[in-house]
Amino acid sequence: MFEVILHYYDLSQGVAKSMSQQLVGKYFEGVWHTGICVYEKEYYYGGGISWDRMGRTPFGTPTKQLSLGFTDIPQELFMEFLREAQSEWSADTYHVFEHNCNHFTNAAADFLLGEGIPADIINQPKEFLSTPMGQMISPMM
């Protein structure tokens, strides 16, 4: 059995937590980038599928982490899943709101555990887009 851990990185570096209510009219704890940790590595999506040592990605130190559970899927099978998913998770398929790092970690968690990451992470773009600021920015994206 291998533990599956979700690493959260706040891309706003604390600004969302302290200023989101004033800036966009809704509280956000962070602007999350996530990575999925399993087999002593961290897998993430940014210009394609990448992996690194856990907590040693270009995104710095994780803001927080969450144990998602345990998988018995062997690493070789997960690596096959990643190879087959490369075209779906390329730089060309990235979309800041609809196909981002959090959608990737959701797909990886679903493969490993049979369920995805917490819904509030996946729904964060919709929550932002429902604000007046989000509605104003949306056409530019």
PDB file of N, CA and C in Angstrom, residues 10-109:
ATOM      1  N   ASP A  10       0.033  27.822  -2.592  1.00  0.00           N
ATOM      2  CA  ASP A  10      -0.737  29.050  -2.788  1.00  0.00           C
ATOM      3  C   ASP A  10       0.014  29.957  -3.756  1.00  0.00           C
ATOM      4  N   LEU A  11      -0.479  30.023  -4.989  1.00  0.00           N
ATOM      5  CA  LEU A  11       0.173  30.835  -6.013  1.00  0.00           C
ATOM      6  C   LEU A  11       0.105  32.327  -5.698  1.00  0.00           C
ATOM      7  N   SER A  12      -0.826  32.714  -4.827  1.00  0.00           N
ATOM      8  CA  SER A  12      -0.929  34.130  -4.444  1.00  0.00           C
ATOM      9  C   SER A  12       0.028  34.488  -3.305  1.00  0.00           C
ATOM     10  N   GLN A  13       0.685  33.503  -2.740  1.00  0.00           N
ATOM     11  CA  GLN A  13       1.627  33.676  -1.634  1.00  0.00           C
ATOM     12  C   GLN A  13       1.004  34.441  -0.462  1.00  0.00           C
ATOM     13  N   GLY A  14      -0.230  34.089  -0.129  1.00  0.00           N
ATOM     14  CA  GLY A  14      -0.902  34.660   1.031  1.00  0.00           C
ATOM     15  C   GLY A  14      -1.823  35.828   0.739  1.00  0.00           C
ATOM     16  N   VAL A  15      -1.736  36.391  -0.461  1.00  0.00           N
ATOM     17  CA  VAL A  15      -2.579  37.535  -0.805  1.00  0.00           C
ATOM     18  C   VAL A  15      -4.053  37.143  -0.823  1.00  0.00           C
ATOM     19  N   ALA A  16      -4.368  35.975  -1.378  1.00  0.00           N
ATOM     20  CA  ALA A  16      -5.771  35.537  -1.437  1.00  0.00           C
ATOM     21  C   ALA A  16      -6.368  35.465  -0.035  1.00  0.00           C
ATOM     22  N   LYS A  17      -5.638  34.878   0.879  1.00  0.00           N
ATOM     23  CA  LYS A  17      -6.141  34.713   2.243  1.00  0.00           C
ATOM     24  C   LYS A  17      -6.410  36.059   2.914  1.00  0.00           C
ATOM     25  N   SER A  18      -5.524  37.005   2.695  1.00  0.00           N
ATOM     26  CA  SER A  18      -5.657  38.284   3.385  1.00  0.00           C
ATOM     27  C   SER A  18      -6.464  39.328   2.625  1.00  0.00           C
ATOM     28  N   MET A  19      -6.565  39.202   1.298  1.00  0.00           N
ATOM     29  CA  MET A  19      -7.175  40.284   0.527  1.00  0.00           C
ATOM     30  C   MET A  19      -8.312  39.873  -0.417  1.00  0.00           C
ATOM     31  N   SER A  20      -8.590  38.573  -0.555  1.00  0.00           N
ATOM     32  CA  SER A  20      -9.579  38.154  -1.557  1.00  0.00           C
ATOM     33  C   SER A  20     -10.963  38.747  -1.302  1.00  0.00           C
ATOM     34  N   GLN A  21     -11.367  38.815  -0.060  1.00  0.00           N
ATOM     35  CA  GLN A  21     -12.691  39.372   0.252  1.00  0.00           C
ATOM     36  C   GLN A  21     -12.794  40.816  -0.256  1.00  0.00           C
ATOM     37  N   GLN A  22     -11.770  41.593  -0.006  1.00  0.00           N
ATOM     38  CA  GLN A  22     -11.774  42.988  -0.439  1.00  0.00           C
ATOM     39  C   GLN A  22     -11.605  43.112  -1.954  1.00  0.00           C
ATOM     40  N   LEU A  23     -10.761  42.265  -2.549  1.00  0.00           N
ATOM     41  CA  LEU A  23     -10.456  42.386  -3.974  1.00  0.00           C
ATOM     42  C   LEU A  23     -11.535  41.826  -4.890  1.00  0.00           C
ATOM     43  N   VAL A  24     -12.092  40.666  -4.513  1.00  0.00           N
ATOM     44  CA  VAL A  24     -13.064  40.027  -5.418  1.00  0.00           C
ATOM     45  C   VAL A  24     -14.431  39.811  -4.783  1.00  0.00           C
ATOM     46  N   GLY A  25     -14.582  40.169  -3.517  1.00  0.00           N
ATOM     47  CA  GLY A  25     -15.880  40.040  -2.867  1.00  0.00           C
ATOM     48  C   GLY A  25     -16.191  38.651  -2.362  1.00  0.00           C
ATOM     49  N   LYS A  26     -15.187  37.787  -2.303  1.00  0.00           N
ATOM     50  CA  LYS A  26     -15.372  36.415  -1.818  1.00  0.00           C
ATOM     51  C   LYS A  26     -14.057  35.973  -1.186  1.00  0.00           C
ATOM     52  N   TYR A  27     -14.146  35.222  -0.082  1.00  0.00           N
ATOM     53  CA  TYR A  27     -12.945  34.751   0.593  1.00  0.00           C
ATOM     54  C   TYR A  27     -12.393  33.509  -0.097  1.00  0.00           C
ATOM     55  N   PHE A  28     -11.096  33.532  -0.386  1.00  0.00           N
ATOM     56  CA  PHE A  28     -10.362  32.373  -0.888  1.00  0.00           C
ATOM     57  C   PHE A  28      -9.154  32.175   0.021  1.00  0.00           C
ATOM     58  N   GLU A  29      -8.992  30.965   0.518  1.00  0.00           N
ATOM     59  CA  GLU A  29      -7.850  30.675   1.388  1.00  0.00           C
ATOM     60  C   GLU A  29      -6.536  30.774   0.623  1.00  0.00           C
ATOM     61  N   GLY A  30      -6.572  30.419  -0.646  1.00  0.00           N
ATOM     62  CA  GLY A  30      -5.390  30.475  -1.496  1.00  0.00           C
ATOM     63  C   GLY A  30      -5.799  30.333  -2.938  1.00  0.00           C
ATOM     64  N   VAL A  31      -4.877  30.591  -3.832  1.00  0.00           N
ATOM     65  CA  VAL A  31      -5.052  30.299  -5.251  1.00  0.00           C
ATOM     66  C   VAL A  31      -4.228  29.051  -5.480  1.00  0.00           C
ATOM     67  N   TRP A  32      -4.911  27.911  -5.545  1.00  0.00           N
ATOM     68  CA  TRP A  32      -4.222  26.635  -5.405  1.00  0.00           C
ATOM     69  C   TRP A  32      -3.647  26.087  -6.702  1.00  0.00           C
ATOM     70  N   HIS A  33      -2.387  25.689  -6.599  1.00  0.00           N
ATOM     71  CA  HIS A  33      -1.751  24.738  -7.511  1.00  0.00           C
ATOM     72  C   HIS A  33      -1.604  23.482  -6.654  1.00  0.00           C
ATOM     73  N   THR A  34      -1.891  22.329  -7.229  1.00  0.00           N
ATOM     74  CA  THR A  34      -1.748  21.089  -6.459  1.00  0.00           C
ATOM     75  C   THR A  34      -0.848  20.102  -7.180  1.00  0.00           C
ATOM     76  N   GLY A  35      -0.239  19.243  -6.379  1.00  0.00           N
ATOM     77  CA  GLY A  35       0.547  18.126  -6.871  1.00  0.00           C
ATOM     78  C   GLY A  35       0.135  16.886  -6.105  1.00  0.00           C
ATOM     79  N   ILE A  36       0.261  15.728  -6.761  1.00  0.00           N
ATOM     80  CA  ILE A  36      -0.130  14.464  -6.121  1.00  0.00           C
ATOM     81  C   ILE A  36       1.147  13.698  -5.773  1.00  0.00           C
ATOM     82  N   CYS A  37       1.287  13.311  -4.524  1.00  0.00           N
ATOM     83  CA  CYS A  37       2.490  12.635  -4.035  1.00  0.00           C
ATOM     84  C   CYS A  37       2.197  11.159  -3.796  1.00  0.00           C
ATOM     85  N   VAL A  38       3.012  10.335  -4.417  1.00  0.00           N
ATOM     86  CA  VAL A  38       2.911   8.883  -4.259  1.00  0.00           C
ATOM     87  C   VAL A  38       4.229   8.282  -4.753  1.00  0.00           C
ATOM     88  N   TYR A  39       4.611   7.149  -4.254  1.00  0.00           N
ATOM     89  CA  TYR A  39       5.855   6.466  -4.636  1.00  0.00           C
ATOM     90  C   TYR A  39       7.075   7.369  -4.405  1.00  0.00           C
ATOM     91  N   GLU A  40       7.026   8.188  -3.353  1.00  0.00           N
ATOM     92  CA  GLU A  40       8.109   9.079  -2.964  1.00  0.00           C
ATOM     93  C   GLU A  40       8.426  10.146  -4.012  1.00  0.00           C
ATOM     94  N   LYS A  41       7.450  10.462  -4.882  1.00  0.00           N
ATOM     95  CA  LYS A  41       7.597  11.520  -5.876  1.00  0.00           C
ATOM     96  C   LYS A  41       6.350  12.382  -5.871  1.00  0.00           C
ATOM     97  N   GLU A  42       6.473  13.583  -6.415  1.00  0.00           N
ATOM     98  CA  GLU A  42       5.335  14.476  -6.570  1.00  0.00           C
ATOM     99  C   GLU A  42       5.098  14.687  -8.061  1.00  0.00           C
ATOM    100  N   TYR A  43       3.874  14.424  -8.487  1.00  0.00           N
ATOM    101  CA  TYR A  43       3.484  14.542  -9.887  1.00  0.00           C
ATOM    102  C   TYR A  43       2.588  15.763 -10.031  1.00  0.00           C
ATOM    103  N   TYR A  44       2.820  16.550 -11.096  1.00  0.00           N
ATOM    104  CA  TYR A  44       2.064  17.780 -11.285  1.00  0.00           C
ATOM    105  C   TYR A  44       1.990  18.117 -12.768  1.00  0.00           C
ATOM    106  N   TYR A  45       1.116  19.042 -13.086  1.00  0.00           N
ATOM    107  CA  TYR A  45       0.899  19.483 -14.462  1.00  0.00           C
ATOM    108  C   TYR A  45       1.272  20.943 -14.576  1.00  0.00           C
ATOM    109  N   GLY A  46       2.198  21.203 -15.449  1.00  0.00           N
ATOM    110  CA  GLY A  46       2.624  22.569 -15.727  1.00  0.00           C
ATOM    111  C   GLY A  46       3.439  22.536 -17.006  1.00  0.00           C
ATOM    112  N   GLY A  47       2.807  22.773 -18.141  1.00  0.00           N
ATOM    113  CA  GLY A  47       3.492  22.653 -19.423  1.00  0.00           C
ATOM    114  C   GLY A  47       3.686  21.202 -19.819  1.00  0.00           C
ATOM    115  N   GLY A  48       2.934  20.326 -19.247  1.00  0.00           N
ATOM    116  CA  GLY A  48       3.029  18.883 -19.435  1.00  0.00           C
ATOM    117  C   GLY A  48       3.075  18.218 -18.074  1.00  0.00           C
ATOM    118  N   ILE A  49       3.065  16.896 -18.075  1.00  0.00           N
ATOM    119  CA  ILE A  49       3.149  16.143 -16.822  1.00  0.00           C
ATOM    120  C   ILE A  49       4.600  16.116 -16.373  1.00  0.00           C
ATOM    121  N   SER A  50       4.825  16.493 -15.131  1.00  0.00           N
ATOM    122  CA  SER A  50       6.178  16.511 -14.566  1.00  0.00           C
ATOM    123  C   SER A  50       6.168  15.804 -13.218  1.00  0.00           C
ATOM    124  N   TRP A  51       7.345  15.456 -12.750  1.00  0.00           N
ATOM    125  CA  TRP A  51       7.480  14.938 -11.389  1.00  0.00           C
ATOM    126  C   TRP A  51       8.832  15.330 -10.844  1.00  0.00           C
ATOM    127  N   ASP A  52       8.861  15.340  -9.539  1.00  0.00           N
ATOM    128  CA  ASP A  52      10.043  15.774  -8.815  1.00  0.00           C
ATOM    129  C   ASP A  52      10.018  15.093  -7.450  1.00  0.00           C
ATOM    130  N   ARG A  53      11.037  15.369  -6.637  1.00  0.00           N
ATOM    131  CA  ARG A  53      10.994  14.885  -5.261  1.00  0.00           C
ATOM    132  C   ARG A  53       9.845  15.591  -4.553  1.00  0.00           C
ATOM    133  N   MET A  54       9.190  14.910  -3.632  1.00  0.00           N
ATOM    134  CA  MET A  54       8.050  15.492  -2.924  1.00  0.00           C
ATOM    135  C   MET A  54       8.453  16.790  -2.234  1.00  0.00           C
ATOM    136  N   GLY A  55       7.645  17.828  -2.470  1.00  0.00           N
ATOM    137  CA  GLY A  55       7.896  19.117  -1.854  1.00  0.00           C
ATOM    138  C   GLY A  55       9.070  19.870  -2.436  1.00  0.00           C
ATOM    139  N   ARG A  56       9.635  19.385  -3.534  1.00  0.00           N
ATOM    140  CA  ARG A  56      10.809  20.014  -4.164  1.00  0.00           C
ATOM    141  C   ARG A  56      10.489  20.452  -5.599  1.00  0.00           C
ATOM    142  N   THR A  57       9.256  20.821  -5.849  1.00  0.00           N
ATOM    143  CA  THR A  57       8.857  21.259  -7.182  1.00  0.00           C
ATOM    144  C   THR A  57       9.213  22.735  -7.359  1.00  0.00           C
ATOM    145  N   PRO A  58       9.089  23.271  -8.561  1.00  0.00           N
ATOM    146  CA  PRO A  58       9.349  24.702  -8.777  1.00  0.00           C
ATOM    147  C   PRO A  58       8.383  25.624  -8.029  1.00  0.00           C
ATOM    148  N   PHE A  59       7.348  25.064  -7.418  1.00  0.00           N
ATOM    149  CA  PHE A  59       6.345  25.872  -6.731  1.00  0.00           C
ATOM    150  C   PHE A  59       6.721  26.169  -5.282  1.00  0.00           C
ATOM    151  N   GLY A  60       7.890  25.721  -4.849  1.00  0.00           N
ATOM    152  CA  GLY A  60       8.361  26.013  -3.499  1.00  0.00           C
ATOM    153  C   GLY A  60       7.896  25.000  -2.476  1.00  0.00           C
ATOM    154  N   THR A  61       7.731  25.466  -1.274  1.00  0.00           N
ATOM    155  CA  THR A  61       7.288  24.616  -0.168  1.00  0.00           C
ATOM    156  C   THR A  61       5.768  24.567  -0.158  1.00  0.00           C
ATOM    157  N   PRO A  62       5.181  23.382  -0.014  1.00  0.00           N
ATOM    158  CA  PRO A  62       3.718  23.302   0.034  1.00  0.00           C
ATOM    159  C   PRO A  62       3.145  24.139   1.181  1.00  0.00           C
ATOM    160  N   THR A  63       2.049  24.809   0.887  1.00  0.00           N
ATOM    161  CA  THR A  63       1.333  25.584   1.903  1.00  0.00           C
ATOM    162  C   THR A  63       0.667  24.639   2.891  1.00  0.00           C
ATOM    163  N   LYS A  64       0.105  23.557   2.359  1.00  0.00           N
ATOM    164  CA  LYS A  64      -0.492  22.529   3.209  1.00  0.00           C
ATOM    165  C   LYS A  64      -0.537  21.226   2.446  1.00  0.00           C
ATOM    166  N   GLN A  65      -0.864  20.164   3.160  1.00  0.00           N
ATOM    167  CA  GLN A  65      -0.981  18.846   2.536  1.00  0.00           C
ATOM    168  C   GLN A  65      -2.141  18.082   3.148  1.00  0.00           C
ATOM    169  N   LEU A  66      -2.643  17.131   2.374  1.00  0.00           N
ATOM    170  CA  LEU A  66      -3.786  16.340   2.800  1.00  0.00           C
ATOM    171  C   LEU A  66      -3.582  14.902   2.362  1.00  0.00           C
ATOM    172  N   SER A  67      -3.661  13.976   3.291  1.00  0.00           N
ATOM    173  CA  SER A  67      -3.618  12.555   2.937  1.00  0.00           C
ATOM    174  C   SER A  67      -4.953  12.186   2.311  1.00  0.00           C
ATOM    175  N   LEU A  68      -4.898  11.644   1.093  1.00  0.00           N
ATOM    176  CA  LEU A  68      -6.122  11.250   0.387  1.00  0.00           C
ATOM    177  C   LEU A  68      -6.472   9.784   0.615  1.00  0.00           C
ATOM    178  N   GLY A  69      -5.517   9.020   1.122  1.00  0.00           N
ATOM    179  CA  GLY A  69      -5.760   7.597   1.362  1.00  0.00           C
ATOM    180  C   GLY A  69      -4.587   6.770   0.876  1.00  0.00           C
ATOM    181  N   PHE A  70      -4.851   5.494   0.633  1.00  0.00           N
ATOM    182  CA  PHE A  70      -3.805   4.555   0.232  1.00  0.00           C
ATOM    183  C   PHE A  70      -4.224   3.823  -1.026  1.00  0.00           C
ATOM    184  N   THR A  71      -3.241   3.577  -1.890  1.00  0.00           N
ATOM    185  CA  THR A  71      -3.491   2.835  -3.117  1.00  0.00           C
ATOM    186  C   THR A  71      -2.645   1.576  -3.129  1.00  0.00           C
ATOM    187  N   ASP A  72      -3.152   0.565  -3.808  1.00  0.00           N
ATOM    188  CA  ASP A  72      -2.347  -0.638  -4.019  1.00  0.00           C
ATOM    189  C   ASP A  72      -1.944  -0.760  -5.491  1.00  0.00           C
ATOM    190  N   ILE A  73      -2.153   0.290  -6.264  1.00  0.00           N
ATOM    191  CA  ILE A  73      -1.755   0.291  -7.673  1.00  0.00           C
ATOM    192  C   ILE A  73      -0.232   0.404  -7.743  1.00  0.00           C
ATOM    193  N   PRO A  74       0.411  -0.513  -8.468  1.00  0.00           N
ATOM    194  CA  PRO A  74       1.871  -0.463  -8.561  1.00  0.00           C
ATOM    195  C   PRO A  74       2.347   0.767  -9.341  1.00  0.00           C
ATOM    196  N   GLN A  75       3.543   1.226  -9.017  1.00  0.00           N
ATOM    197  CA  GLN A  75       4.105   2.411  -9.659  1.00  0.00           C
ATOM    198  C   GLN A  75       4.182   2.237 -11.178  1.00  0.00           C
ATOM    199  N   GLU A  76       4.511   1.059 -11.648  1.00  0.00           N
ATOM    200  CA  GLU A  76       4.626   0.823 -13.088  1.00  0.00           C
ATOM    201  C   GLU A  76       3.297   1.086 -13.799  1.00  0.00           C
ATOM    202  N   LEU A  77       2.187   0.701 -13.181  1.00  0.00           N
ATOM    203  CA  LEU A  77       0.876   0.926 -13.773  1.00  0.00           C
ATOM    204  C   LEU A  77       0.529   2.413 -13.775  1.00  0.00           C
ATOM    205  N   PHE A  78       0.896   3.118 -12.718  1.00  0.00           N
ATOM    206  CA  PHE A  78       0.674   4.565 -12.677  1.00  0.00           C
ATOM    207  C   PHE A  78       1.507   5.264 -13.746  1.00  0.00           C
ATOM    208  N   MET A  79       2.755   4.837 -13.931  1.00  0.00           N
ATOM    209  CA  MET A  79       3.604   5.431 -14.960  1.00  0.00           C
ATOM    210  C   MET A  79       3.026   5.173 -16.353  1.00  0.00           C
ATOM    211  N   GLU A  80       2.431   4.030 -16.570  1.00  0.00           N
ATOM    212  CA  GLU A  80       1.752   3.737 -17.844  1.00  0.00           C
ATOM    213  C   GLU A  80       0.563   4.692 -18.030  1.00  0.00           C
ATOM    214  N   PHE A  81      -0.204   4.899 -16.965  1.00  0.00           N
ATOM    215  CA  PHE A  81      -1.313   5.862 -16.998  1.00  0.00           C
ATOM    216  C   PHE A  81      -0.798   7.242 -17.413  1.00  0.00           C
ATOM    217  N   LEU A  82       0.323   7.673 -16.833  1.00  0.00           N
ATOM    218  CA  LEU A  82       0.883   8.987 -17.156  1.00  0.00           C
ATOM    219  C   LEU A  82       1.354   9.059 -18.606  1.00  0.00           C
ATOM    220  N   ARG A  83       1.998   7.994 -19.096  1.00  0.00           N
ATOM    221  CA  ARG A  83       2.453   7.977 -20.503  1.00  0.00           C
ATOM    222  C   ARG A  83       1.264   8.094 -21.448  1.00  0.00           C
ATOM    223  N   GLU A  84       0.209   7.357 -21.162  1.00  0.00           N
ATOM    224  CA  GLU A  84      -0.976   7.392 -22.018  1.00  0.00           C
ATOM    225  C   GLU A  84      -1.706   8.732 -21.931  1.00  0.00           C
ATOM    226  N   ALA A  85      -1.540   9.447 -20.831  1.00  0.00           N
ATOM    227  CA  ALA A  85      -2.240  10.719 -20.618  1.00  0.00           C
ATOM    228  C   ALA A  85      -1.451  11.932 -21.104  1.00  0.00           C
ATOM    229  N   GLN A  86      -0.238  11.745 -21.609  1.00  0.00           N
ATOM    230  CA  GLN A  86       0.618  12.876 -21.982  1.00  0.00           C
ATOM    231  C   GLN A  86      -0.039  13.834 -22.964  1.00  0.00           C
ATOM    232  N   SER A  87      -0.728  13.332 -23.970  1.00  0.00           N
ATOM    233  CA  SER A  87      -1.330  14.240 -24.960  1.00  0.00           C
ATOM    234  C   SER A  87      -2.497  15.022 -24.361  1.00  0.00           C
ATOM    235  N   GLU A  88      -3.210  14.417 -23.425  1.00  0.00           N
ATOM    236  CA  GLU A  88      -4.312  15.119 -22.767  1.00  0.00           C
ATOM    237  C   GLU A  88      -3.804  16.225 -21.849  1.00  0.00           C
ATOM    238  N   TRP A  89      -2.620  16.040 -21.299  1.00  0.00           N
ATOM    239  CA  TRP A  89      -2.064  16.992 -20.336  1.00  0.00           C
ATOM    240  C   TRP A  89      -0.800  17.647 -20.886  1.00  0.00           C
ATOM    241  N   SER A  90      -0.903  18.176 -22.087  1.00  0.00           N
ATOM    242  CA  SER A  90       0.231  18.867 -22.723  1.00  0.00           C
ATOM    243  C   SER A  90       0.118  20.372 -22.495  1.00  0.00           C
ATOM    244  N   ALA A  91       1.131  21.107 -22.901  1.00  0.00           N
ATOM    245  CA  ALA A  91       1.085  22.573 -22.803  1.00  0.00           C
ATOM    246  C   ALA A  91      -0.055  23.128 -23.651  1.00  0.00           C
ATOM    247  N   ASP A  92      -0.342  22.480 -24.773  1.00  0.00           N
ATOM    248  CA  ASP A  92      -1.394  22.955 -25.680  1.00  0.00           C
ATOM    249  C   ASP A  92      -2.802  22.785 -25.116  1.00  0.00           C
ATOM    250  N   THR A  93      -2.989  21.856 -24.194  1.00  0.00           N
ATOM    251  CA  THR A  93      -4.335  21.600 -23.669  1.00  0.00           C
ATOM    252  C   THR A  93      -4.619  22.367 -22.381  1.00  0.00           C
ATOM    253  N   TYR A  94      -3.621  23.085 -21.877  1.00  0.00           N
ATOM    254  CA  TYR A  94      -3.793  23.826 -20.623  1.00  0.00           C
ATOM    255  C   TYR A  94      -4.819  24.948 -20.791  1.00  0.00           C
ATOM    256  N   HIS A  95      -5.682  25.095 -19.808  1.00  0.00           N
ATOM    257  CA  HIS A  95      -6.594  26.235 -19.712  1.00  0.00           C
ATOM    258  C   HIS A  95      -6.670  26.608 -18.243  1.00  0.00           C
ATOM    259  N   VAL A  96      -6.446  27.885 -17.947  1.00  0.00           N
ATOM    260  CA  VAL A  96      -6.327  28.349 -16.566  1.00  0.00           C
ATOM    261  C   VAL A  96      -7.538  28.000 -15.703  1.00  0.00           C
ATOM    262  N   PHE A  97      -8.742  27.967 -16.288  1.00  0.00           N
ATOM    263  CA  PHE A  97      -9.937  27.681 -15.502  1.00  0.00           C
ATOM    264  C   PHE A  97     -10.488  26.274 -15.712  1.00  0.00           C
ATOM    265  N   GLU A  98     -10.311  25.701 -16.890  1.00  0.00           N
ATOM    266  CA  GLU A  98     -11.026  24.470 -17.237  1.00  0.00           C
ATOM    267  C   GLU A  98     -10.175  23.217 -17.376  1.00  0.00           C
ATOM    268  N   HIS A  99      -8.853  23.362 -17.464  1.00  0.00           N
ATOM    269  CA  HIS A  99      -7.986  22.187 -17.663  1.00  0.00           C
ATOM    270  C   HIS A  99      -6.603  22.531 -17.108  1.00  0.00           C
ATOM    271  N   ASN A 100      -6.500  22.531 -15.787  1.00  0.00           N
ATOM    272  CA  ASN A 100      -5.274  23.007 -15.145  1.00  0.00           C
ATOM    273  C   ASN A 100      -4.663  21.934 -14.237  1.00  0.00           C
ATOM    274  N   CYS A 101      -3.714  22.346 -13.435  1.00  0.00           N
ATOM    275  CA  CYS A 101      -3.002  21.421 -12.547  1.00  0.00           C
ATOM    276  C   CYS A 101      -3.944  20.680 -11.607  1.00  0.00           C
ATOM    277  N   ASN A 102      -4.973  21.359 -11.149  1.00  0.00           N
ATOM    278  CA  ASN A 102      -5.903  20.734 -10.211  1.00  0.00           C
ATOM    279  C   ASN A 102      -6.755  19.667 -10.892  1.00  0.00           C
ATOM    280  N   HIS A 103      -7.082  19.888 -12.153  1.00  0.00           N
ATOM    281  CA  HIS A 103      -7.809  18.864 -12.909  1.00  0.00           C
ATOM    282  C   HIS A 103      -6.923  17.631 -13.121  1.00  0.00           C
ATOM    283  N   PHE A 104      -5.622  17.882 -13.338  1.00  0.00           N
ATOM    284  CA  PHE A 104      -4.691  16.761 -13.472  1.00  0.00           C
ATOM    285  C   PHE A 104      -4.597  15.954 -12.179  1.00  0.00           C
ATOM    286  N   THR A 105      -4.410  16.646 -11.041  1.00  0.00           N
ATOM    287  CA  THR A 105      -4.290  15.902  -9.783  1.00  0.00           C
ATOM    288  C   THR A 105      -5.593  15.180  -9.464  1.00  0.00           C
ATOM    289  N   ASN A 106      -6.713  15.750  -9.894  1.00  0.00           N
ATOM    290  CA  ASN A 106      -7.998  15.083  -9.713  1.00  0.00           C
ATOM    291  C   ASN A 106      -8.035  13.770 -10.507  1.00  0.00           C
ATOM    292  N   ALA A 107      -7.590  13.817 -11.767  1.00  0.00           N
ATOM    293  CA  ALA A 107      -7.565  12.609 -12.612  1.00  0.00           C
ATOM    294  C   ALA A 107      -6.597  11.571 -12.048  1.00  0.00           C
ATOM    295  N   ALA A 108      -5.444  12.030 -11.577  1.00  0.00           N
ATOM    296  CA  ALA A 108      -4.456  11.101 -11.004  1.00  0.00           C
ATOM    297  C   ALA A 108      -4.991  10.458  -9.726  1.00  0.00           C
ATOM    298  N   ALA A 109      -5.611  11.255  -8.871  1.00  0.00           N
ATOM    299  CA  ALA A 109      -6.188  10.707  -7.634  1.00  0.00           C
ATOM    300  C   ALA A 109      -7.294   9.714  -7.950  1.00  0.00           C
TER     301      ALA A 109
END
